CSV table of C-alpha atoms in Angstrom, one decimal:
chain,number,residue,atom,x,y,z
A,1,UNK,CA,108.4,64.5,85.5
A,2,UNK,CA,108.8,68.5,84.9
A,3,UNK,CA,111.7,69.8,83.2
A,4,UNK,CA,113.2,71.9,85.5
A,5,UNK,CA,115.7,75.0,83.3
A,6,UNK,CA,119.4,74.4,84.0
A,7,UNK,CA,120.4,78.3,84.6
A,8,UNK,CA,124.1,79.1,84.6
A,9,UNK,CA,124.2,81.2,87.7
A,10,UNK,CA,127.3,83.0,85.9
A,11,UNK,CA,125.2,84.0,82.8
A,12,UNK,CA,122.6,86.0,85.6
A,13,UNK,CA,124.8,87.3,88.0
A,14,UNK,CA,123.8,90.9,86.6
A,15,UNK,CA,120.6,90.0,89.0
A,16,UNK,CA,120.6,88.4,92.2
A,17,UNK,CA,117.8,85.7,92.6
A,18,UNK,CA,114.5,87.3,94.7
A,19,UNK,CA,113.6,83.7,96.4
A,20,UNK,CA,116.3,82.2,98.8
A,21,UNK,CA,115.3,78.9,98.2
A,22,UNK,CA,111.9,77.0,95.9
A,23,UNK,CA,108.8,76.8,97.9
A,24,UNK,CA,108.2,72.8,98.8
A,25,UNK,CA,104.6,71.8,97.7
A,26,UNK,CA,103.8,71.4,101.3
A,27,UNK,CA,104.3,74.9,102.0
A,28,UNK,CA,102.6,76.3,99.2
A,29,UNK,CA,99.2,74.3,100.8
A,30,UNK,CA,99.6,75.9,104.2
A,31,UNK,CA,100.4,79.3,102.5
A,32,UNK,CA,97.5,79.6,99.4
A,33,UNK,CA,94.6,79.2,102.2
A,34,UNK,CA,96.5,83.2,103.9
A,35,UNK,CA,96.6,85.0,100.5
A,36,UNK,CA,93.1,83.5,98.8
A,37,UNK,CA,91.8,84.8,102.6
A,38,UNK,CA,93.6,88.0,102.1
A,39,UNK,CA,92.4,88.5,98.8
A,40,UNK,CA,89.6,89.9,99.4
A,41,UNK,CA,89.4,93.7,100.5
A,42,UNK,CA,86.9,93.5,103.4
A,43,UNK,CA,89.4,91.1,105.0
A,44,UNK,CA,92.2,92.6,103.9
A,45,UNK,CA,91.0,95.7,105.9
A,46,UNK,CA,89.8,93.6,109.0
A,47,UNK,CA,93.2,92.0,109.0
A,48,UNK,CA,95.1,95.4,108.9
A,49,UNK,CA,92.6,96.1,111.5
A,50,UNK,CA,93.4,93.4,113.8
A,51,UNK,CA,97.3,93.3,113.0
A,52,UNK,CA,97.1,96.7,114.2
A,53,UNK,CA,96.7,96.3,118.1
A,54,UNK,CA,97.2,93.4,120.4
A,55,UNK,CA,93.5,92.4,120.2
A,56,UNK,CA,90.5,93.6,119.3
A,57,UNK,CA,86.8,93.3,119.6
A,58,UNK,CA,84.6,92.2,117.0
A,59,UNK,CA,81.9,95.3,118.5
A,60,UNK,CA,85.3,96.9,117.1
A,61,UNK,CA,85.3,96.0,113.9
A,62,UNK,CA,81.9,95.7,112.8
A,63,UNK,CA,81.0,100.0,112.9
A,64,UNK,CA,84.0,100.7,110.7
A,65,UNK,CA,82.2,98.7,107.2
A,66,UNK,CA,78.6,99.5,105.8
A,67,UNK,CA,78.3,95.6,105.9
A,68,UNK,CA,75.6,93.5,108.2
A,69,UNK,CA,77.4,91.9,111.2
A,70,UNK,CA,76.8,88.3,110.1
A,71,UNK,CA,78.6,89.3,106.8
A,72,UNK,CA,81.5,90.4,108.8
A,73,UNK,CA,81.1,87.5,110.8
A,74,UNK,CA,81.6,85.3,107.6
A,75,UNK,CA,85.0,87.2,106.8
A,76,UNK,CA,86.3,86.6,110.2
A,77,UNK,CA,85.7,83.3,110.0
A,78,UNK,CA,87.6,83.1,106.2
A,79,UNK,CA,90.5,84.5,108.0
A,80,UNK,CA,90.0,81.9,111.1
A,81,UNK,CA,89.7,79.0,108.6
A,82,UNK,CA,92.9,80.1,106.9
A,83,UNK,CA,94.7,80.2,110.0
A,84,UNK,CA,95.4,84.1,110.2
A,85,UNK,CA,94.0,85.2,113.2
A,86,UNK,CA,92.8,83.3,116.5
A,87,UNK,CA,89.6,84.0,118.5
A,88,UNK,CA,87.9,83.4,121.9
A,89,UNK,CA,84.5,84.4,123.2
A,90,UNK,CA,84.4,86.8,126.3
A,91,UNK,CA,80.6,87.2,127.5
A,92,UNK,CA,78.8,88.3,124.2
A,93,UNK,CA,81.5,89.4,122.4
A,94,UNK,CA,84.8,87.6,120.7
A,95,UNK,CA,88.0,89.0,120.8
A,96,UNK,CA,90.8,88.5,117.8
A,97,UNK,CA,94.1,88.5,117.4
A,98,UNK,CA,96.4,87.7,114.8
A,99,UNK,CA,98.6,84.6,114.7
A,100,UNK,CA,101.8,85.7,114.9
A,101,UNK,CA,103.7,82.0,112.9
A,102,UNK,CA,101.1,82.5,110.3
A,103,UNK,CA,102.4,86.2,109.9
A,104,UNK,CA,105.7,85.2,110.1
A,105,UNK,CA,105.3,82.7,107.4
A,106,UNK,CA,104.1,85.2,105.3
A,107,UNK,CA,106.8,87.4,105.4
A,108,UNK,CA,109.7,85.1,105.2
A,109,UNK,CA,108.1,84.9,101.8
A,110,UNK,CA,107.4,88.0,101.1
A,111,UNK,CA,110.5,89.0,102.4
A,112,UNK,CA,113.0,90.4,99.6
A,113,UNK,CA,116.6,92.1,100.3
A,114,UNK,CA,117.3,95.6,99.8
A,115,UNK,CA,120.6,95.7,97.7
A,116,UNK,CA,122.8,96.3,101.2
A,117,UNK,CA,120.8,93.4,102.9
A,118,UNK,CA,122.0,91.0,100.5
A,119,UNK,CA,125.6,91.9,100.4
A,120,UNK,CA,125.9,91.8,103.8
């Protein structure tokens, strides 16, 4: 068992907490798979990319990095496994979009207050 700090919320009222509540282990397993897929810059950019419009082609995509396609086929597919973004295959070409709970999971996290938010 952990020790878990006993903080006297009087003795830090200088500084509102950041978090509204601990993130359960079971979220944190969902969540690590988005920001290890979003660590890297290539799909850190394709994500930006793809958040950016309502869909978007992968013929798209591929022009805008000095990458081979299968590479950015690879990256797509990291941000796929990690639940980010959803495809489907039109002709010859697949389409992406992002997946809007996976986004909004990410921000409820990433989420902090400005001073007048939290008084409110």
């Amino acid at each position: 068992m952990s020790k878990q700090p006993v903080v006297d919320p009087d003795l830090v009222a200088c500084c509102p907490p950041i978090a509204t509540r601990r993130l359960e282990a079971n979220q944190a397993e969902v969540i690590a798979p988005m920001f290890r897929a979003l660590g890297d810059p290539v799909r850190l950019r394709l994500m930006s990319m793809i958040a950016s419009v309502p869909e978007i082609c992968v013929c798209d995509l591929t022009p805008e990095f000095a990458l081979s396609g299968p590479t950015i086929s690879h990256h797509l597919k990291v941000l796929r496994d990690a639940g980010l973004v959803e495809s489907d295959r039109r002709g010859t070409w697949v389409w992406y979009r992002v997946r809007a709970d996976a986004f909004r999971q990410l921000g409820a996290l990433l989420h902090i207050p400005a001073p007048t938010e939290a008084s409110a």
